């Protein structure tokens, strides 16, 4: 696995696979013996919630910080964090960031302490999402996220998938797309993630903890 910073923020378009990736990273860090905290900072999208997996986090000793109104029908969730204290209190911090520039605004509230701590912001791309189907579209969305969050991304992560219909070939054919996303954004591609059962060579194997409601 790529050698991530102590604090990492995972962002990307809705449906890119960013939340599932964030969960897998947190679980794998915990399995390696680290004291892990995960923050559900996706306060906009109600369908793919890190907070839905509280039981999984408890099982692995992972601390979950979620919006005050996560998993309710209230329209305006709130998130108030002493970010410096959170960083100091764990070995590894994973932040699941909202899927567009509006979602990334929550991250921007903590940009000073996160930048000072050396936080790595990573941008997840999915060739099969309609608003990021070209490298140019993906790079434009990233620029919006960076501007609002007041942070610069460190790298691209390719999570191209078609949900439960994904095959190994569907992942493999997106390698060039990911490289072109990196070129358009001026960033390296640090990882490709693929569902474990697909056995894609060189890919970070992930378990599927997050599925859209229409696949359940």
Coordinates of N, CA and C in Angstrom, one line a residue:
X1 N 0.8 -1.2 0.0 CA 0.0 0.0 0.0 C 0.9 1.2 0.0
X2 N 0.4 2.3 -0.6 CA 1.1 3.6 -0.7 C 1.4 4.1 0.7
X3 N 2.5 4.7 0.9 CA 2.9 5.2 2.2 C 2.3 6.6 2.5
X4 N 1.1 6.5 3.0 CA 0.3 7.7 3.3 C 0.8 8.5 4.5
X5 N 0.5 9.8 4.6 CA 0.8 10.6 5.7 C 0.0 10.1 6.9
X6 N 0.3 10.7 8.1 CA -0.4 10.3 9.3 C -1.9 10.7 9.1
X7 N -2.1 11.9 8.6 CA -3.5 12.4 8.4 C -3.8 12.5 6.9
X8 N -4.8 11.9 6.4 CA -5.2 11.9 5.0 C -6.7 12.3 4.9
X9 N -7.0 13.0 3.9 CA -8.3 13.4 3.5 C -8.6 12.8 2.1
X10 N -9.7 12.1 2.0 CA -10.1 11.4 0.8 C -11.3 12.2 0.2
X11 N -11.1 12.7 -1.1 CA -12.2 13.4 -1.7 C -12.4 12.8 -3.1
X12 N -13.5 13.2 -3.7 CA -13.8 12.8 -5.1 C -15.3 12.9 -5.3
X13 N -15.7 12.7 -6.6 CA -17.1 12.9 -7.0 C -18.0 11.9 -6.4
X14 N -19.3 12.2 -6.2 CA -20.2 11.2 -5.7 C -20.2 9.9 -6.5
X15 N -20.1 8.8 -5.8 CA -20.1 7.5 -6.5 C -18.8 7.1 -7.0
X16 N -17.8 7.9 -6.6 CA -16.4 7.5 -7.1 C -15.9 6.3 -6.4
X17 N -16.3 6.0 -5.2 CA -15.8 5.0 -4.4 C -14.9 5.5 -3.2
X18 N -15.0 6.9 -3.0 CA -14.1 7.5 -2.0 C -14.4 7.1 -0.6
X19 N -15.7 7.0 -0.3 CA -16.0 6.6 1.1 C -15.7 5.1 1.4
X20 N -15.9 4.3 0.4 CA -15.5 2.9 0.6 C -14.0 2.7 0.8
X21 N -13.3 3.5 0.0 CA -11.8 3.5 0.1 C -11.4 4.0 1.5
X22 N -12.0 5.1 1.9 CA -11.6 5.7 3.2 C -11.8 4.6 4.4
X23 N -12.9 3.9 4.3 CA -13.3 2.9 5.3 C -12.2 1.8 5.2
X24 N -11.9 1.3 4.0 CA -10.9 0.2 3.9 C -9.5 0.7 4.4
X25 N -9.1 1.9 4.2 CA -7.8 2.4 4.7 C -7.9 2.4 6.2
X26 N -8.9 2.9 6.8 CA -9.0 3.0 8.2 C -9.0 1.6 8.9
X27 N -9.7 0.6 8.3 CA -9.7 -0.7 8.8 C -8.3 -1.4 8.7
X28 N -7.6 -1.2 7.5 CA -6.3 -1.8 7.3 C -5.3 -1.1 8.3
X29 N -5.4 0.2 8.5 CA -4.4 0.8 9.4 C -4.7 0.2 10.8
X30 N -5.9 0.0 11.2 CA -6.2 -0.5 12.5 C -5.7 -1.9 12.6
X31 N -5.9 -2.7 11.6 CA -5.4 -4.1 11.6 C -3.9 -4.2 11.8
X32 N -3.2 -3.1 11.3 CA -1.7 -3.1 11.5 C -1.3 -2.7 12.9
X33 N -2.2 -2.4 13.7 CA -1.9 -2.0 15.1 C -2.0 -0.6 15.4
X34 N -2.4 0.3 14.5 CA -2.4 1.7 14.7 C -3.7 2.1 15.4
X35 N -3.6 3.2 16.2 CA -4.8 3.8 16.8 C -5.4 4.8 15.8
X36 N -6.6 4.4 15.3 CA -7.1 5.1 14.1 C -8.4 5.9 14.5
X37 N -8.5 7.1 13.9 CA -9.7 7.9 14.0 C -10.2 8.1 12.5
X38 N -11.5 8.0 12.3 CA -12.1 8.4 11.0 C -13.1 9.4 11.2
X39 N -13.1 10.4 10.4 CA -14.1 11.5 10.4 C -15.0 11.5 9.2
X40 N -16.3 11.4 9.5 CA -17.2 11.5 8.4 C -17.5 13.0 8.1
X41 N -16.8 13.6 7.2 CA -17.0 15.0 6.9 C -17.8 15.2 5.6
X42 N -18.5 14.1 5.2 CA -19.3 14.2 4.0 C -20.7 14.6 4.5
X43 N -20.9 15.9 4.8 CA -22.1 16.4 5.4 C -23.2 16.7 4.4
X44 N -22.9 16.5 3.1 CA -23.9 16.8 2.1 C -24.7 15.6 1.6
X45 N -24.0 14.5 1.3 CA -24.6 13.4 0.6 C -25.1 12.4 1.6
X46 N -26.5 12.1 1.6 CA -27.1 11.2 2.6 C -27.0 9.8 2.2
X47 N -26.5 9.4 1.1 CA -26.6 8.1 0.6 C -25.4 7.2 0.9
X48 N -24.2 7.8 1.0 CA -23.0 7.0 1.2 C -22.3 7.5 2.4
X49 N -22.7 6.9 3.6 CA -22.3 7.5 4.9 C -21.3 6.6 5.6
X50 N -20.1 7.2 5.9 CA -19.2 6.5 6.8 C -19.8 6.2 8.1
X51 N -20.7 7.1 8.6 CA -21.3 6.9 9.9 C -22.2 5.7 10.0
X52 N -22.6 5.1 8.8 CA -23.5 3.9 8.8 C -22.7 2.7 9.3
X53 N -21.4 2.8 9.4 CA -20.6 1.6 9.7 C -20.0 1.7 11.1
X54 N -20.7 2.3 12.0 CA -20.2 2.4 13.4 C -19.9 1.0 14.0
X55 N -20.7 0.0 13.7 CA -20.4 -1.3 14.2 C -19.1 -1.9 13.8
X56 N -18.8 -1.7 12.5 CA -17.5 -2.1 11.9 C -16.3 -1.4 12.6
X57 N -16.5 -0.1 12.9 CA -15.4 0.6 13.5 C -15.2 0.2 15.0
X58 N -16.3 -0.1 15.6 CA -16.2 -0.6 17.0 C -15.4 -1.9 17.0
X59 N -15.7 -2.7 16.1 CA -15.1 -4.0 16.0 C -13.5 -3.9 15.9
X60 N -13.1 -2.9 15.2 CA -11.7 -2.7 15.0 C -11.0 -1.7 15.9
X61 N -11.8 -1.2 16.8 CA -11.2 -0.2 17.7 C -11.0 1.2 17.1
X62 N -11.7 1.5 16.1 CA -11.6 2.8 15.3 C -12.6 3.8 15.9
X63 N -12.0 5.0 16.2 CA -12.9 6.1 16.7 C -13.6 6.7 15.5
X64 N -14.9 6.9 15.6 CA -15.7 7.5 14.6 C -16.1 8.9 15.0
X65 N -15.9 9.9 14.2 CA -16.4 11.3 14.5 C -17.3 11.6 13.3
X66 N -18.6 11.9 13.6 CA -19.6 12.1 12.5 C -20.4 13.4 12.8
X67 N -21.0 13.9 11.8 CA -21.9 15.1 12.0 C -22.9 14.8 13.1
X68 N -23.3 15.9 13.8 CA -24.2 15.8 14.9 C -25.5 15.1 14.4
X69 N -26.0 15.4 13.2 CA -27.2 14.9 12.8 C -27.1 13.8 11.7
X70 N -25.9 13.1 11.7 CA -25.8 12.0 10.7 C -26.9 10.9 11.0
X71 N -27.3 10.4 9.8 CA -28.4 9.3 9.9 C -29.7 9.8 10.4
X72 N -30.0 11.1 10.2 CA -31.3 11.6 10.5 C -31.9 12.3 9.3
X73 N -33.1 12.8 9.4 CA -33.7 13.5 8.2 C -33.5 15.0 8.3
X74 N -32.7 15.5 9.2 CA -32.5 16.9 9.3 C -31.6 17.3 8.1
X75 N -31.9 18.5 7.6 CA -31.2 18.9 6.4 C -29.9 19.6 6.6
X76 N -29.6 20.1 7.8 CA -28.4 20.9 8.1 C -27.5 20.2 9.1
X77 N -26.8 19.2 8.8 CA -25.9 18.6 9.8 C -24.8 19.5 10.2
X78 N -24.3 19.3 11.4 CA -23.2 20.2 11.9 C -22.0 19.4 12.3
X79 N -20.8 20.0 12.3 CA -19.6 19.3 12.6 C -18.7 20.3 13.3
X80 N -18.4 20.1 14.6 CA -17.5 21.0 15.3 C -16.5 20.1 16.0
X81 N -15.2 20.3 15.5 CA -14.1 19.4 15.9 C -12.9 20.3 16.4
X82 N -12.3 19.8 17.4 CA -11.0 20.3 17.8 C -10.0 19.5 17.0
X83 N -9.7 19.9 15.8 CA -8.9 19.1 14.9 C -7.5 18.8 15.4
X84 N -6.9 19.8 16.0 CA -5.5 19.6 16.5 C -5.5 18.5 17.6
X85 N -6.5 18.5 18.4 CA -6.6 17.5 19.5 C -6.9 16.1 18.9
X86 N -7.7 16.0 17.9 CA -8.0 14.8 17.2 C -6.7 14.2 16.6
X87 N -5.9 15.0 15.9 CA -4.7 14.6 15.3 C -3.7 14.1 16.3
X88 N -3.6 14.9 17.4 CA -2.6 14.5 18.5 C -3.1 13.2 19.2
X89 N -4.3 12.9 19.1 CA -4.8 11.7 19.9 C -4.9 10.4 19.2
X90 N -4.3 10.3 18.0 CA -4.3 9.1 17.3 C -3.0 8.9 16.5
X91 N -2.8 7.7 16.0 CA -1.7 7.4 15.2 C -2.0 7.7 13.7
X92 N -3.3 7.6 13.4 CA -3.7 7.8 12.0 C -5.1 8.3 11.9
X93 N -5.2 9.4 11.1 CA -6.5 10.0 10.9 C -6.9 10.0 9.5
X94 N -8.1 9.4 9.2 CA -8.7 9.4 7.9 C -9.9 10.2 7.8
X95 N -10.0 11.1 6.9 CA -11.1 12.0 6.7 C -11.8 11.8 5.4
X96 N -13.1 11.4 5.5 CA -14.0 11.2 4.3 C -14.6 12.5 4.0
X97 N -14.2 13.2 2.9 CA -14.6 14.5 2.5 C -15.8 14.5 1.5
X98 N -16.7 15.5 1.6 CA -17.8 15.6 0.7 C -17.4 15.5 -0.8
X99 N -18.3 15.1 -1.6 CA -17.9 14.7 -3.0 C -17.9 15.8 -4.0
X100 N -17.9 17.0 -3.6 CA -17.7 18.1 -4.6 C -17.2 19.3 -3.8
X101 N -17.2 20.5 -4.5 CA -16.6 21.7 -3.9 C -17.5 22.1 -2.7
X102 N -18.8 21.9 -2.8 CA -19.7 22.2 -1.7 C -19.4 21.4 -0.5
X103 N -19.2 20.1 -0.7 CA -18.9 19.2 0.4 C -17.5 19.5 1.0
X104 N -16.6 19.9 0.1 CA -15.2 20.2 0.6 C -15.2 21.5 1.4
X105 N -16.2 22.3 1.4 CA -16.2 23.5 2.3 C -16.0 23.2 3.7
X106 N -16.6 22.0 4.2 CA -16.4 21.6 5.6 C -14.9 21.4 5.9
X107 N -14.2 20.9 4.9 CA -12.7 20.7 5.1 C -12.0 22.0 5.2
X108 N -12.5 23.0 4.5 CA -11.8 24.3 4.5 C -11.8 25.0 5.9
X109 N -12.8 24.6 6.7 CA -12.8 25.2 8.1 C -11.6 24.8 8.9
X110 N -11.0 23.7 8.5 CA -9.8 23.2 9.3 C -8.6 23.2 8.5
X111 N -8.5 24.0 7.4 CA -7.4 23.9 6.5 C -6.1 24.3 7.1
X112 N -6.1 25.3 8.0 CA -4.9 25.8 8.6 C -4.2 24.7 9.4
X113 N -5.0 24.1 10.3 CA -4.4 23.0 11.2 C -4.0 21.8 10.3
X114 N -4.8 21.5 9.3 CA -4.5 20.3 8.5 C -3.3 20.5 7.7
X115 N -3.2 21.7 7.1 CA -2.0 22.0 6.3 C -0.7 22.0 7.2
X116 N -0.8 22.6 8.3 CA 0.3 22.6 9.2 C 0.7 21.3 9.7
X117 N -0.2 20.3 9.8 CA 0.1 19.0 10.2 C 0.6 18.1 9.1
X118 N 0.6 18.6 7.9 CA 1.1 17.8 6.8 C 0.1 16.9 6.2
X119 N -1.2 17.2 6.4 CA -2.3 16.3 5.9 C -2.1 16.1 4.4
X120 N -2.4 14.9 3.9 CA -2.4 14.6 2.5 C -3.8 14.5 2.0
X121 N -4.1 15.4 1.0 CA -5.4 15.3 0.3 C -5.3 14.5 -0.9
X122 N -6.1 13.5 -1.0 CA -6.1 12.6 -2.2 C -7.4 12.6 -2.9
X123 N -7.3 12.6 -4.2 CA -8.5 12.8 -5.1 C -8.8 11.5 -5.8
X124 N -10.0 10.9 -5.5 CA -10.4 9.7 -6.1 C -11.2 9.9 -7.4
X125 N -10.8 9.2 -8.5 CA -11.4 9.3 -9.8 C -12.1 8.0 -10.2
X126 N -13.2 8.2 -10.9 CA -13.9 7.0 -11.4 C -14.3 7.3 -12.9
X127 N -13.6 6.6 -13.8 CA -13.9 6.8 -15.2 C -15.3 6.6 -15.6
X128 N -16.1 5.9 -14.8 CA -17.5 5.6 -15.2 C -18.5 6.5 -14.5
X129 N -18.1 7.5 -13.8 CA -19.0 8.5 -13.3 C -19.2 9.6 -14.4
X130 N -20.5 10.0 -14.6 CA -20.8 10.8 -15.8 C -20.2 12.2 -15.7
X131 N -19.9 12.8 -14.5 CA -19.3 14.1 -14.4 C -17.8 14.1 -14.4
X132 N -17.2 12.9 -14.3 CA -15.7 12.8 -14.4 C -15.3 11.8 -15.4
X133 N -16.0 11.7 -16.5 CA -15.7 10.6 -17.5 C -14.5 11.0 -18.3
X134 N -14.1 12.3 -18.3 CA -12.9 12.7 -19.0 C -11.9 13.2 -18.0
X135 N -10.6 13.2 -18.3 CA -9.6 13.7 -17.4 C -9.8 15.2 -17.2
X136 N -10.3 15.9 -18.2 CA -10.5 17.4 -18.1 C -11.6 17.7 -17.1
X137 N -12.7 16.9 -17.2 CA -13.8 17.1 -16.2 C -13.3 16.8 -14.8
X138 N -12.5 15.7 -14.6 CA -12.0 15.3 -13.3 C -11.1 16.4 -12.8
X139 N -10.2 16.9 -13.6 CA -9.3 18.0 -13.1 C -10.0 19.3 -12.8
X140 N -11.1 19.6 -13.5 CA -11.8 20.8 -13.2 C -12.5 20.7 -11.8
X141 N -13.1 19.5 -11.6 CA -13.7 19.3 -10.3 C -12.7 19.4 -9.1
X142 N -11.5 18.8 -9.4 CA -10.5 18.9 -8.3 C -10.1 20.3 -8.1
X143 N -9.9 21.1 -9.1 CA -9.6 22.5 -8.9 C -10.6 23.3 -8.0
X144 N -11.9 23.0 -8.2 CA -12.9 23.6 -7.4 C -12.8 23.1 -6.0
X145 N -12.5 21.8 -5.8 CA -12.4 21.3 -4.4 C -11.2 21.9 -3.7
X146 N -10.1 22.0 -4.4 CA -8.9 22.6 -3.8 C -9.1 24.1 -3.4
X147 N -9.8 24.8 -4.3 CA -10.1 26.2 -4.0 C -10.9 26.4 -2.7
X148 N -12.0 25.6 -2.6 CA -12.9 25.7 -1.5 C -12.3 25.2 -0.2
X149 N -11.5 24.1 -0.3 CA -10.9 23.5 0.9 C -9.7 24.2 1.3
X150 N -9.1 25.0 0.5 CA -7.9 25.7 0.7 C -6.7 24.7 1.0
X151 N -6.8 23.6 0.3 CA -5.7 22.6 0.4 C -5.4 22.1 -1.0
X152 N -4.1 21.7 -1.2 CA -3.7 21.2 -2.5 C -3.6 19.6 -2.4
X153 N -4.1 19.0 -3.4 CA -4.1 17.5 -3.5 C -2.6 17.0 -3.6
X154 N -2.4 15.9 -3.1 CA -1.1 15.2 -3.2 C -1.0 14.2 -4.3
X155 N -2.2 13.6 -4.6 CA -2.1 12.5 -5.6 C -3.5 12.1 -6.0
X156 N -3.6 11.3 -7.1 CA -4.8 10.7 -7.7 C -4.9 9.3 -7.3
X157 N -6.1 8.8 -6.9 CA -6.4 7.4 -6.7 C -7.5 7.0 -7.6
X158 N -7.1 5.9 -8.4 CA -8.1 5.4 -9.4 C -9.0 4.4 -8.7
X159 N -10.3 4.7 -8.6 CA -11.2 3.7 -8.1 C -12.3 3.4 -9.1
X160 N -12.0 3.5 -10.3 CA -13.0 3.3 -11.4 C -13.7 2.0 -11.2
X161 N -15.0 2.1 -11.2 CA -15.8 0.9 -10.9 C -17.2 1.1 -11.5
X162 N -17.9 0.0 -11.7 CA -19.3 0.0 -12.2 C -20.2 -0.7 -11.1
X163 N -19.9 -0.5 -9.9 CA -20.7 -1.1 -8.8 C -20.5 -2.6 -8.8
X164 N -21.6 -3.3 -8.6 CA -21.5 -4.7 -8.5 C -21.3 -5.4 -9.8
X165 N -21.4 -4.7 -10.9 CA -21.2 -5.2 -12.2 C -19.7 -5.1 -12.7
X166 N -18.9 -4.6 -11.9 CA -17.5 -4.4 -12.2 C -16.7 -5.7 -12.5
X167 N -15.9 -5.7 -13.6 CA -15.1 -6.8 -13.8 C -13.6 -6.4 -13.7
X168 N -12.7 -7.3 -13.7 CA -11.3 -7.0 -13.6 C -10.9 -6.1 -14.8
X169 N -11.4 -6.5 -16.0 CA -11.1 -5.8 -17.2 C -11.6 -4.3 -17.2
X170 N -12.8 -4.1 -16.5 CA -13.3 -2.8 -16.4 C -12.3 -1.9 -15.6
X171 N -11.6 -2.5 -14.7 CA -10.6 -1.7 -13.9 C -9.3 -1.5 -14.7
X172 N -8.9 -2.6 -15.3 CA -7.6 -2.5 -16.0 C -7.6 -1.5 -17.2
X173 N -8.7 -1.4 -17.9 CA -8.7 -0.5 -19.0 C -8.8 1.0 -18.6
X174 N -8.9 1.3 -17.3 CA -8.9 2.7 -16.9 C -7.5 3.2 -16.5
X175 N -6.5 2.4 -16.6 CA -5.2 2.8 -16.2 C -4.7 4.1 -17.0
X176 N -4.9 4.1 -18.3 CA -4.5 5.3 -19.0 C -5.4 6.5 -18.7
X177 N -6.6 6.3 -18.4 CA -7.5 7.4 -18.0 C -7.0 8.0 -16.7
X178 N -6.6 7.2 -15.7 CA -6.0 7.7 -14.5 C -4.8 8.5 -14.7
X179 N -3.9 8.0 -15.5 CA -2.6 8.7 -15.8 C -2.9 10.0 -16.5
X180 N -3.9 10.1 -17.4 CA -4.3 11.4 -18.0 C -4.9 12.3 -17.0
X181 N -5.7 11.8 -16.0 CA -6.2 12.6 -15.0 C -5.0 13.3 -14.2
X182 N -4.0 12.4 -13.9 CA -2.9 12.9 -13.2 C -2.2 14.0 -13.9
X183 N -2.0 13.8 -15.2 CA -1.3 14.8 -16.1 C -2.1 16.1 -16.1
X184 N -3.4 16.0 -16.3 CA -4.3 17.2 -16.3 C -4.2 18.0 -15.0
X185 N -4.1 17.2 -13.9 CA -4.1 17.9 -12.6 C -2.7 18.2 -12.1
X186 N -1.7 17.7 -12.8 CA -0.3 17.9 -12.4 C 0.1 17.1 -11.1
X187 N -0.5 15.9 -11.0 CA -0.4 15.0 -9.8 C 0.0 13.6 -10.2
X188 N 0.7 12.9 -9.3 CA 1.0 11.5 -9.6 C -0.3 10.6 -9.3
X189 N -0.4 9.5 -10.0 CA -1.3 8.5 -9.6 C -0.7 7.6 -8.6
X190 N -1.2 7.6 -7.3 CA -0.5 6.9 -6.2 C -1.0 5.5 -6.0
X191 N -2.2 5.2 -6.5 CA -2.9 3.9 -6.2 C -4.0 3.7 -7.2
X192 N -4.2 2.4 -7.5 CA -5.5 1.9 -8.1 C -6.1 1.0 -7.0
X193 N -7.4 1.2 -6.8 CA -8.1 0.3 -5.8 C -9.2 -0.5 -6.6
X194 N -9.3 -1.7 -6.2 CA -10.3 -2.6 -6.9 C -10.8 -3.6 -5.9
X195 N -12.0 -4.0 -6.1 CA -12.7 -5.0 -5.2 C -11.8 -6.2 -5.1
X196 N -11.6 -6.7 -3.9 CA -10.7 -7.8 -3.6 C -10.9 -9.0 -4.5
X197 N -12.2 -9.4 -4.7 CA -12.5 -10.6 -5.4 C -12.1 -10.5 -6.9
X198 N -11.8 -9.3 -7.4 CA -11.4 -9.2 -8.8 C -10.0 -9.6 -9.0
X199 N -9.2 -9.5 -8.0 CA -7.8 -10.0 -8.0 C -7.0 -9.2 -9.2
X200 N -7.1 -7.9 -9.2 CA -6.4 -7.1 -10.2 C -5.0 -6.9 -9.7
X201 N -4.1 -7.3 -10.6 CA -2.6 -7.2 -10.3 C -2.2 -5.8 -9.9
X202 N -1.5 -5.6 -8.8 CA -1.0 -4.3 -8.5 C -2.0 -3.4 -7.8
X203 N -3.3 -3.8 -7.7 CA -4.3 -2.9 -7.2 C -4.4 -3.1 -5.6
X204 N -4.7 -2.1 -4.9 CA -5.0 -2.2 -3.5 C -6.4 -2.8 -3.4
X205 N -6.4 -4.0 -2.7 CA -7.7 -4.8 -2.7 C -8.6 -4.2 -1.6
X206 N -9.9 -3.9 -2.0 CA -10.8 -3.3 -1.0 C -12.0 -4.3 -0.9
X207 N -12.6 -4.3 0.3 CA -13.8 -4.9 0.6 C -14.9 -3.9 0.4
X208 N -16.1 -4.3 -0.1 CA -17.2 -3.4 -0.4 C -18.1 -3.3 0.9
X209 N -17.9 -2.2 1.6 CA -18.7 -1.9 2.8 C -19.8 -0.9 2.4
X210 N -19.6 -0.1 1.4 CA -20.6 0.9 1.0 C -21.2 0.5 -0.4
X211 N -22.5 0.3 -0.4 CA -23.1 0.1 -1.7 C -24.3 1.1 -1.8
X212 N -24.6 1.6 -3.0 CA -25.7 2.5 -3.2 C -27.0 1.7 -2.9
X213 N -28.0 2.4 -2.4 CA -29.3 1.7 -2.0 C -29.9 0.9 -3.1
X214 N -29.7 1.3 -4.4 CA -30.3 0.6 -5.5 C -29.6 -0.7 -5.8
X215 N -28.5 -1.0 -5.2 CA -27.8 -2.3 -5.4 C -28.1 -3.2 -4.2
X216 N -28.7 -2.8 -3.2 CA -28.9 -3.6 -2.0 C -30.2 -4.5 -2.1

